[in-house]
Coordinates of C-alpha atoms in Angstrom, one line a residue:
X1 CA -11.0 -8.6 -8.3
X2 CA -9.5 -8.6 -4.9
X3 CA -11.2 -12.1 -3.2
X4 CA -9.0 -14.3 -5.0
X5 CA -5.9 -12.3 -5.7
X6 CA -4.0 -13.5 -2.3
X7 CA -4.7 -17.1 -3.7
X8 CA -3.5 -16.6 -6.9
X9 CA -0.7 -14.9 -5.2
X10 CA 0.5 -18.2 -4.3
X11 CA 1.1 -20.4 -7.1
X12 CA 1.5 -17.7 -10.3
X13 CA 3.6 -19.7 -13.0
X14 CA 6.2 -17.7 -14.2
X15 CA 5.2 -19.0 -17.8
X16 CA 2.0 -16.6 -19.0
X17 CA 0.4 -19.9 -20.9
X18 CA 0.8 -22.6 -18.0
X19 CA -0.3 -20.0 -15.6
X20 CA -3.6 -19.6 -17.7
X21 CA -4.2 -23.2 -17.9
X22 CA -2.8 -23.6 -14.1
X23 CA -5.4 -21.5 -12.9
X24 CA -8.3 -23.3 -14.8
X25 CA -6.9 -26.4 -12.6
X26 CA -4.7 -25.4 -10.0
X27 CA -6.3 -24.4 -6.6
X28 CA -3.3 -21.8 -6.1
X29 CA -3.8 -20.6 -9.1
X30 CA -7.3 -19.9 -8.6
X31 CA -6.5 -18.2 -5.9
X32 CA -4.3 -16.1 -6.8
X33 CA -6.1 -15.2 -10.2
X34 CA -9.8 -14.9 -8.2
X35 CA -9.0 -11.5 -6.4
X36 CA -8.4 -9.4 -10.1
X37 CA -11.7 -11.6 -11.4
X38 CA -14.1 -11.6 -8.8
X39 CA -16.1 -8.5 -9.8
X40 CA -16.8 -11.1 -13.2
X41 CA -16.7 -14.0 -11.8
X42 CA -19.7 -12.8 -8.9
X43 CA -21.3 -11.6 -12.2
X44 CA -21.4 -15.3 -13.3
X45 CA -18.5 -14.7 -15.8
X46 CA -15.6 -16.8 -15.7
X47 CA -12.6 -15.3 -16.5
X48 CA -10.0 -17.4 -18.1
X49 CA -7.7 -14.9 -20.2
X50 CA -3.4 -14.1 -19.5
X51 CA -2.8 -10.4 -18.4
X52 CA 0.8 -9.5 -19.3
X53 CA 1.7 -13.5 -18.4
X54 CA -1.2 -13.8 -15.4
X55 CA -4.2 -16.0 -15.6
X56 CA -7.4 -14.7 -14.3
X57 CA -9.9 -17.4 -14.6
X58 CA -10.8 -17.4 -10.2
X59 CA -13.5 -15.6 -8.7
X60 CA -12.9 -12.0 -7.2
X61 CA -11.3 -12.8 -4.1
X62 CA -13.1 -16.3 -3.8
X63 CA -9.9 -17.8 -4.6
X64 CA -7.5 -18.2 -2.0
X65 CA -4.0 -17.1 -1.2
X66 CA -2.5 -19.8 -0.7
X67 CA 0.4 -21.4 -2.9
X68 CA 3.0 -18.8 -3.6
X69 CA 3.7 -20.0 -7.1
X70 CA 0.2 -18.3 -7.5
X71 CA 0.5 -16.2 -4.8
X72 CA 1.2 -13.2 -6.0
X73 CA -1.2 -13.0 -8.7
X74 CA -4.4 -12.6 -6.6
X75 CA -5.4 -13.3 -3.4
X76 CA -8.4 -11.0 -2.0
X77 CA -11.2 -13.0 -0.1
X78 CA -13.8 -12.7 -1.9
X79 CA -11.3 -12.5 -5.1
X80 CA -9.1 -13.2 -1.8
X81 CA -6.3 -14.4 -4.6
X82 CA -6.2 -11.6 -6.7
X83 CA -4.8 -8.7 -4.2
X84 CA -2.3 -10.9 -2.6
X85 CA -0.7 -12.5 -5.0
X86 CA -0.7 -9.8 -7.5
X87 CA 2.7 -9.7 -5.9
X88 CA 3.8 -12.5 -7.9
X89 CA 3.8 -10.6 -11.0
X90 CA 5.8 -7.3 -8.7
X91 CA 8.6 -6.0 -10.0
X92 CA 9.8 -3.0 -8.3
X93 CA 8.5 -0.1 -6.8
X94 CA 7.7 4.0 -6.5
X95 CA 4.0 5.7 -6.4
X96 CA 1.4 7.5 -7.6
X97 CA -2.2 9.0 -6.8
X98 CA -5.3 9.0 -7.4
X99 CA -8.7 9.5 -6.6
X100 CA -12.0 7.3 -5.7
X101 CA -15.6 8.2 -6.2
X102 CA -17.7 8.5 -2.3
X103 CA -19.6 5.8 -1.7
X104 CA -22.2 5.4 1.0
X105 CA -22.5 2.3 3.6
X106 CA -24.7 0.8 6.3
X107 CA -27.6 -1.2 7.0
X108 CA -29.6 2.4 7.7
X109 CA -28.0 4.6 5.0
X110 CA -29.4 7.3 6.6
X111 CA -26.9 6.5 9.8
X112 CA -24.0 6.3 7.3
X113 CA -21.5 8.5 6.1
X114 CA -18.7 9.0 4.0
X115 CA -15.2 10.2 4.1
X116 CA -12.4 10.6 2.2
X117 CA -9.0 10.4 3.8
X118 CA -6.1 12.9 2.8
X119 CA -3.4 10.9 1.3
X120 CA -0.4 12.1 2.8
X121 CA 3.1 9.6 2.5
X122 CA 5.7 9.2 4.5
X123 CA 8.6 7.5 2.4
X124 CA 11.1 5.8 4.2
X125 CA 14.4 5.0 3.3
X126 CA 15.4 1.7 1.9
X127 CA 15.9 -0.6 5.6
X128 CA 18.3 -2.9 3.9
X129 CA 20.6 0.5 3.3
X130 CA 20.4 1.7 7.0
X131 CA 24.1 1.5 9.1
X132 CA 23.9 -1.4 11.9
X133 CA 20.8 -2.7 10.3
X134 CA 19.9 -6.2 11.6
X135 CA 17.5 -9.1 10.6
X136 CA 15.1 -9.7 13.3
X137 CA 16.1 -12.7 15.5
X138 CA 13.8 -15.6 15.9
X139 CA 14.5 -15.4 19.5
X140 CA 12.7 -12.0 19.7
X141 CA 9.6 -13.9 18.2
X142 CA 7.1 -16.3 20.1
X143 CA 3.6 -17.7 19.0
X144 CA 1.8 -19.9 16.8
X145 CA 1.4 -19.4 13.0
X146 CA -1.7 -20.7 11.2
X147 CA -1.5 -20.3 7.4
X148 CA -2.4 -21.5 4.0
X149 CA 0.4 -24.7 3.4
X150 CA -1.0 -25.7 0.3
X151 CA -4.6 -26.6 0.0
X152 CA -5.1 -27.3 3.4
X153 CA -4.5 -25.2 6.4
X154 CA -1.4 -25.6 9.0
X155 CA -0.1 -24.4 12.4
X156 CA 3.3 -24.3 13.0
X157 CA 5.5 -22.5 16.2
X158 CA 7.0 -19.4 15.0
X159 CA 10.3 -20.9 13.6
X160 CA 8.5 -23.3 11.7
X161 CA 9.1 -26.2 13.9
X162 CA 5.7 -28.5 15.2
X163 CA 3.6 -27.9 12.2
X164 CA 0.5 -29.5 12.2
X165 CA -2.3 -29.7 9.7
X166 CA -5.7 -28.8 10.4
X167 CA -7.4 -29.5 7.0
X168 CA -7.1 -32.5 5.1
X169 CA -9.8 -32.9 2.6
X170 CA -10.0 -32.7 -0.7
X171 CA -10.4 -29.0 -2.4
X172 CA -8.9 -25.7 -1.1
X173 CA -9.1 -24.7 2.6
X174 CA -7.3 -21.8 3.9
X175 CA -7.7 -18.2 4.4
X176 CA -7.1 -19.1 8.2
X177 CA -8.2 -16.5 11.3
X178 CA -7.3 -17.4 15.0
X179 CA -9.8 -17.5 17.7
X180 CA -8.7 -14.8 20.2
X181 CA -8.3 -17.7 22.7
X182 CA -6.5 -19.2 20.3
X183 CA -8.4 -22.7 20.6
X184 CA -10.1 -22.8 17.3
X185 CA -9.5 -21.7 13.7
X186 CA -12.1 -20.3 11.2
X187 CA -11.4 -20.8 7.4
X188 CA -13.0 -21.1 4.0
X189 CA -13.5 -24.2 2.2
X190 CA -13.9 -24.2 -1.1
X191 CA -14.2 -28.3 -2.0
X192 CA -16.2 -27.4 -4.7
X193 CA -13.7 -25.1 -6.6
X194 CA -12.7 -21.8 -5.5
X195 CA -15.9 -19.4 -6.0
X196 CA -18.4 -22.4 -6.5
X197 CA -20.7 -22.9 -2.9
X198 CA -17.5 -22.0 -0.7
X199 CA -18.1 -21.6 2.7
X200 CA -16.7 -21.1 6.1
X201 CA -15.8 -23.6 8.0
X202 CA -14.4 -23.7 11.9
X203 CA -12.1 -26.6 13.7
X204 CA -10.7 -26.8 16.9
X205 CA -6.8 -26.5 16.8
X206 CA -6.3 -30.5 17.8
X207 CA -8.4 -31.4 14.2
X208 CA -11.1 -31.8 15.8
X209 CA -15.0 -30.3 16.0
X210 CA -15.0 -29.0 12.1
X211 CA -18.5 -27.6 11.7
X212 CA -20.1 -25.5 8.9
X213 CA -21.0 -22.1 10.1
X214 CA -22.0 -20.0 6.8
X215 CA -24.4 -22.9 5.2
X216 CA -25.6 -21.5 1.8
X217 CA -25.8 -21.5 -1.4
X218 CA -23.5 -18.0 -1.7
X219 CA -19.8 -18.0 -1.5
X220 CA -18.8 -17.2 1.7
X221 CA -15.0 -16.4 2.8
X222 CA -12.6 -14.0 4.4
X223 CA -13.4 -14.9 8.2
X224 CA -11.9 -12.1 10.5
X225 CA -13.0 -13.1 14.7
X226 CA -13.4 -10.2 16.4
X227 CA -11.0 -9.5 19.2
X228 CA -13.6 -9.9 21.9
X229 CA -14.5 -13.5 20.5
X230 CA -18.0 -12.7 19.9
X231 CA -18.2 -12.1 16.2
X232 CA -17.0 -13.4 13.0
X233 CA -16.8 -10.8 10.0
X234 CA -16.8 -12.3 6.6
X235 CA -17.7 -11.5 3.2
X236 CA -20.8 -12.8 1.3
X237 CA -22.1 -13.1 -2.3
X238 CA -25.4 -14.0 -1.0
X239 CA -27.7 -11.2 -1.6
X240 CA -26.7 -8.7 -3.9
X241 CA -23.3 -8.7 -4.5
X242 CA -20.3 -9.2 -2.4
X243 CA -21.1 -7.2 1.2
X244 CA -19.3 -7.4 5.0
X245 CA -21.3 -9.3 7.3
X246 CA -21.1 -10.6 10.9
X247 CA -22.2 -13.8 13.0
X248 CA -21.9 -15.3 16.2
X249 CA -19.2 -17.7 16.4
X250 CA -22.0 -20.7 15.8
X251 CA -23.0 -19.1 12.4
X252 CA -26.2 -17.4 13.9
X253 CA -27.5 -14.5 14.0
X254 CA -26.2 -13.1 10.6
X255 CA -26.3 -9.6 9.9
X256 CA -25.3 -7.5 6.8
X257 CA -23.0 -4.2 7.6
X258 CA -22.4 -2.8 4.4
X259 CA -24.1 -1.6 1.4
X260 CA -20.8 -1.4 -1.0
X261 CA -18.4 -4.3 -2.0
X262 CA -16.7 -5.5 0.6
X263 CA -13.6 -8.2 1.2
X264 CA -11.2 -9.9 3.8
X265 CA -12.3 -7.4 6.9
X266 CA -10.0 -7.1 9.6
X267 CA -11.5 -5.7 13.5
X268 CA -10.2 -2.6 15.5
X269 CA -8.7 -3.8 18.7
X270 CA -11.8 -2.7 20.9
X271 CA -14.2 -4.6 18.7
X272 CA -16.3 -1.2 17.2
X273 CA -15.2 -1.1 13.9
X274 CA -13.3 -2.8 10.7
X275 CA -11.5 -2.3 7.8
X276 CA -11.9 -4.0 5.0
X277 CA -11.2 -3.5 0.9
X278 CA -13.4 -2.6 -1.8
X279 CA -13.7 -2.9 -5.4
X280 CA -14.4 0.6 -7.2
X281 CA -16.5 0.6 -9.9
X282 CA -13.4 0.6 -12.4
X283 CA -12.2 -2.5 -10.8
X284 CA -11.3 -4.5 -13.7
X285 CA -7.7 -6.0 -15.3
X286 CA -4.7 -6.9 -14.1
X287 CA -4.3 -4.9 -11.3
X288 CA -8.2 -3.6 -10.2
X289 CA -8.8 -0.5 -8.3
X290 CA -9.9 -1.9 -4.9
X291 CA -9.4 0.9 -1.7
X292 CA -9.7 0.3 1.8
X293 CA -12.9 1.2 4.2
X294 CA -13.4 1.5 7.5
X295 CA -16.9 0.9 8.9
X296 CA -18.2 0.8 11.9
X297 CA -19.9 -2.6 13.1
X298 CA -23.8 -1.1 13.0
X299 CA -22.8 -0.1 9.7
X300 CA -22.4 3.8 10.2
X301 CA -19.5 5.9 9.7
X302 CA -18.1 4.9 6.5
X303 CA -14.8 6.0 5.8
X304 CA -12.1 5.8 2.4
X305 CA -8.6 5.3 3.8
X306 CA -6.6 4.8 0.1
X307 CA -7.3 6.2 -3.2
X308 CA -4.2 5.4 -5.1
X309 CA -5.1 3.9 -8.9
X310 CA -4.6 -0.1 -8.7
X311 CA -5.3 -2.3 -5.5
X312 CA -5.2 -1.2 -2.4
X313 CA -6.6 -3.8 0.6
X314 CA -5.7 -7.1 2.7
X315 CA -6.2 -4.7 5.9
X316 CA -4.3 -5.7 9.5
X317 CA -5.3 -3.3 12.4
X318 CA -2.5 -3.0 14.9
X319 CA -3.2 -4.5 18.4
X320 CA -2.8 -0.9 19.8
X321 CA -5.3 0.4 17.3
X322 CA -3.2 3.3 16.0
X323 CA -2.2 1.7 12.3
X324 CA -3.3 -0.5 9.7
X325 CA -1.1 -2.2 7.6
X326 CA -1.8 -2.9 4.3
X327 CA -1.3 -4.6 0.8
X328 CA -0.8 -2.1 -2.3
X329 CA 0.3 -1.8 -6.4
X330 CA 0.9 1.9 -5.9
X331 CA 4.8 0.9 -6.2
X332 CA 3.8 -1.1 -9.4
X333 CA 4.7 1.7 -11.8
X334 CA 2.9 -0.4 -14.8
X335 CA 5.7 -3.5 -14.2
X336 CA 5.0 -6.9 -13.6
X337 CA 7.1 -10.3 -12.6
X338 CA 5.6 -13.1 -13.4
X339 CA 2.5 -12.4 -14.9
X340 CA 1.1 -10.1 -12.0
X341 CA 1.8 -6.8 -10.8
X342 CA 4.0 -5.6 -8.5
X343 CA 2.7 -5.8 -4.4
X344 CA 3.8 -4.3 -1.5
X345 CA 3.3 -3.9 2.4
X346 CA 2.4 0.0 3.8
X347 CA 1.3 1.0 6.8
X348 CA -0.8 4.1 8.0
X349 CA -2.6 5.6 10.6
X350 CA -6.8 4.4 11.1
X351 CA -7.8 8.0 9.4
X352 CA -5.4 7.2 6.3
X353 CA -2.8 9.7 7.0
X354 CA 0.4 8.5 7.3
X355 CA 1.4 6.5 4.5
X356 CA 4.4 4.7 4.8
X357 CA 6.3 1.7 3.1
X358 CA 8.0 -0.8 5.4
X359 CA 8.6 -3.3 2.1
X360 CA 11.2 -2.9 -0.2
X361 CA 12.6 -5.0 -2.6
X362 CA 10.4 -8.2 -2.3
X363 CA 7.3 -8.9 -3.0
X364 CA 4.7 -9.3 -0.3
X365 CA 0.9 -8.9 1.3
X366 CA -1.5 -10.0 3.2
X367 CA 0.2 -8.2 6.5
X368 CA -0.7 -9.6 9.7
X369 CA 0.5 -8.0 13.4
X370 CA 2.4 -9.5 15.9
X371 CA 0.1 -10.1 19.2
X372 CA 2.5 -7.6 20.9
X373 CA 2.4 -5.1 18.0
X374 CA 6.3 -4.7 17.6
X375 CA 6.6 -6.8 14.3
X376 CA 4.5 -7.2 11.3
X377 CA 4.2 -10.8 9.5
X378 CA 3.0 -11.3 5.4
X379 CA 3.3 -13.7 2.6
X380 CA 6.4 -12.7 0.5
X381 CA 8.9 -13.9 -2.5
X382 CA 11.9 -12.5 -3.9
X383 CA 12.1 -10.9 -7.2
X384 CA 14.5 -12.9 -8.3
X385 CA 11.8 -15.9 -7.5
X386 CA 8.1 -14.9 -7.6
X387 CA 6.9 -18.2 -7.7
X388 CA 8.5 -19.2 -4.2
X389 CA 6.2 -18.0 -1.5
X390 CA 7.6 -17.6 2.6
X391 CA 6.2 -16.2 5.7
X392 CA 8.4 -13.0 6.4
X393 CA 8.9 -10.3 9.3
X394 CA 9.4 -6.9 9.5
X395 CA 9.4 -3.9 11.8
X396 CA 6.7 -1.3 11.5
X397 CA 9.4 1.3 11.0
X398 CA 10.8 -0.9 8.1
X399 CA 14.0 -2.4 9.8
X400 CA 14.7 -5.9 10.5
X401 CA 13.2 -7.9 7.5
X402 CA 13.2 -11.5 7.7
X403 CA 12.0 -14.5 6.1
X404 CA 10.9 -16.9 8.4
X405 CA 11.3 -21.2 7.9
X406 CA 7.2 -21.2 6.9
X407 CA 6.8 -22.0 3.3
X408 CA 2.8 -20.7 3.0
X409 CA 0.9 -17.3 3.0
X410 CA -2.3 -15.9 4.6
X411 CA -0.6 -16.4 7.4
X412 CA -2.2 -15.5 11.3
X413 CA 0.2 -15.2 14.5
X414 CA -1.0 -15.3 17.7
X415 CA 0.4 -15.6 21.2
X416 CA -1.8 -16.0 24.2
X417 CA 1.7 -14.9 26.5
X418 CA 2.1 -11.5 24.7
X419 CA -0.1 -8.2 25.6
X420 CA -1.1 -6.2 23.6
X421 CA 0.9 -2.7 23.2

């Protein structure tokens, strides 16, 4: 499913027979390929078969979304690869609806409840067809990137210059999440082979420190530091299932939040709740139905926020709390570029009103804010080249589109100048 779709998103080949066989071997692949499979693959089955050109052989968001060859094809964190980098196989856009069976949540059930969110959508107009309109100017950006570069993970300054890797060892490593000090950098490791004993790993941004926090057995990924640095959520396969979880920054004291599937979580500002994306219980193919939750951290309050056919998840809370941003098929329309479906970048408000495309015409996910809220950053490739993954820009509102000198995805921008708006 979802866990590895944002890997697999990264290295998709556009030829349907070297993809299959580049996911059995390729890392990116994997990834990219894991997100669509991880339902099977957490079920112990592997799946190695081409959907419409797209090998799906990872593990349900255990792959990674690194590699934008694959990138598109799958990149969800537990099947990390397979949300994200659906987008390699995009094509080109419009919607649909749909609806998603309730679904209750929480450590007490009896504290939890569910709620559907209306699905209202705003559709904007095409930016690039707006009078005046501009590309954003690297001089309006500031910060340091940390993203997937490959099978290891990198920094780099905004406009690409001073990158710096932080992994080095053999296997995948990526799925990247800043400290909010921006000192150290937690990430998933998957030496063994995407979906096989990964776990997640933390380093200090010099290199230095690396030190196992998840230590099982289970796969462990999709590392999301909470704003006030004192948690870590992550998604687990240990147990039953994938579920959300939470440690201290040191790996200890674990503790379970949900009862449903649960991948690549992402915090409200003030540190009392998180999204995150689920698999339905039709999740399966090409293009699985995963939706995106909101939960709050004792595990109460569940809430749906999408329930558009297809994949729906890779959630990025604004700094100021008032949207999400997220990764989406609902554009798809059935088409596919490269083996995968199309992908595209929405935003909407924290209740799941609101609905709005700010992508058009590219393929991208795996949205991440800008520190001071005014831009939005995500993994993206042209149509025209699906297999070529960037770090690109964009304005909440849609305007300004630009691809940034980053050749990666999963990418996480912070700047400790900037204040949050």
């Amino acid at each position: 499913m979802h866990r590895q779709h944002v890997d697999d998103l990264r290295r998709v080949d556009a030829s349907p027979i070297a993809a299959a066989e580049q996911v059995r071997s390729d890392r990116v692949a994997v990834r990219l390929v894991t997100d669509q499979n991880r339902a099977e693959v957490v079920a112990g089955v592997r799946i190695a078969s081409l959907q419409d050109g797209l090998a799906s052989s990872r593990p349900v968001r255990a792959a990674r979304e690194s590699d934008w060859d694959t990138f598109w094809v799958m990149r969800s964190r537990l099947h990390p690869l397979t949300i994200l980098l659906a987008l390699v196989a995009v094509s080109v856009s419009c919607t649909s609806n749909g609806s998603v069976p309730p679904h209750s949540v929480g450590v007490e059930q009896t504290a939890s409840t569910f709620t559907a969110a209306p699905s209202t959508v705003e559709s904007p107009s095409d930016p690039s067809s707006r009078p005046g309109a501009q590309a954003i100017r690297l001089s309006e950006l500031s910060g340091r990137v940390v993203y997937d570069c490959g099978d290891d993970v990198c920094e780099a300054d905004i406009d690409g210059s001073n990158v710096q890797p932080l992994t080095h060892r053999s296997g995948p490593e990526f799925d990247p999440t800043w400290s909010p000090d921006g000192t150290r950098v937690a990430y998933r490791d998957s030496r063994s082979g995407i979906n096989n004993n990964d776990q997640i790993y933390v380093v200090n941004v010099d290199g230095s420190g690396r030190r196992n926090l998840s230590r099982t057995y289970s796969n462990d990924w999709g590392p999301a530091w909470s704003p006030d640095g004192r948690l870590i959520a992550f998604n687990s396969s240990r147990g039953f299932g994938i579920r959300l979880f939470v440690m201290r920054p040191d790996g200890s004291r674990v503790r379970q939040i949900t009862d449903i599937e649960a991948e690549y979580p992402s915090w409200a500002p003030d540190a009392r709740r998180i999204a995150f994306m689920s698999a339905q219980p039709d999740a399966h193919g090409s293009d699985p139905n995963y939706d995106v939750f909101v939960v709050n951290v004792d595990g109460s309050h569940l809430e749906q926020l999408t329930g558009w056919p297809g994949e729906d998840g890779w959630p990025a809370w604004s700094p100021n709390g008032k949207w999400i941003a997220f990764t989406t098929t609902h554009d798809a329309k059935g088409r596919y570029i490269g083996g995968g479906p199309y992908r595209d970048v929405y935003i909407m408000r924290p209740d799941g009103t609101g609905k709005r495309r700010i992508v058009v015409g590219l393929i991208g996910a795996v949205p991440v804010w800008a520190p001071d809220g005014r831009t939005i950053m995500f993994a993206g490739s042209r149509l025209s080249r699906p297999g070529v993954t960037s770090v690109w820009v964009v304005r909440p509102d849609g305007s300004g589109l630009r691809r940034l000198p980053i050749r990666g995805q999963d990418p996480d921008w912070i700047d400790p100048s900037s204040s949050d708006r």
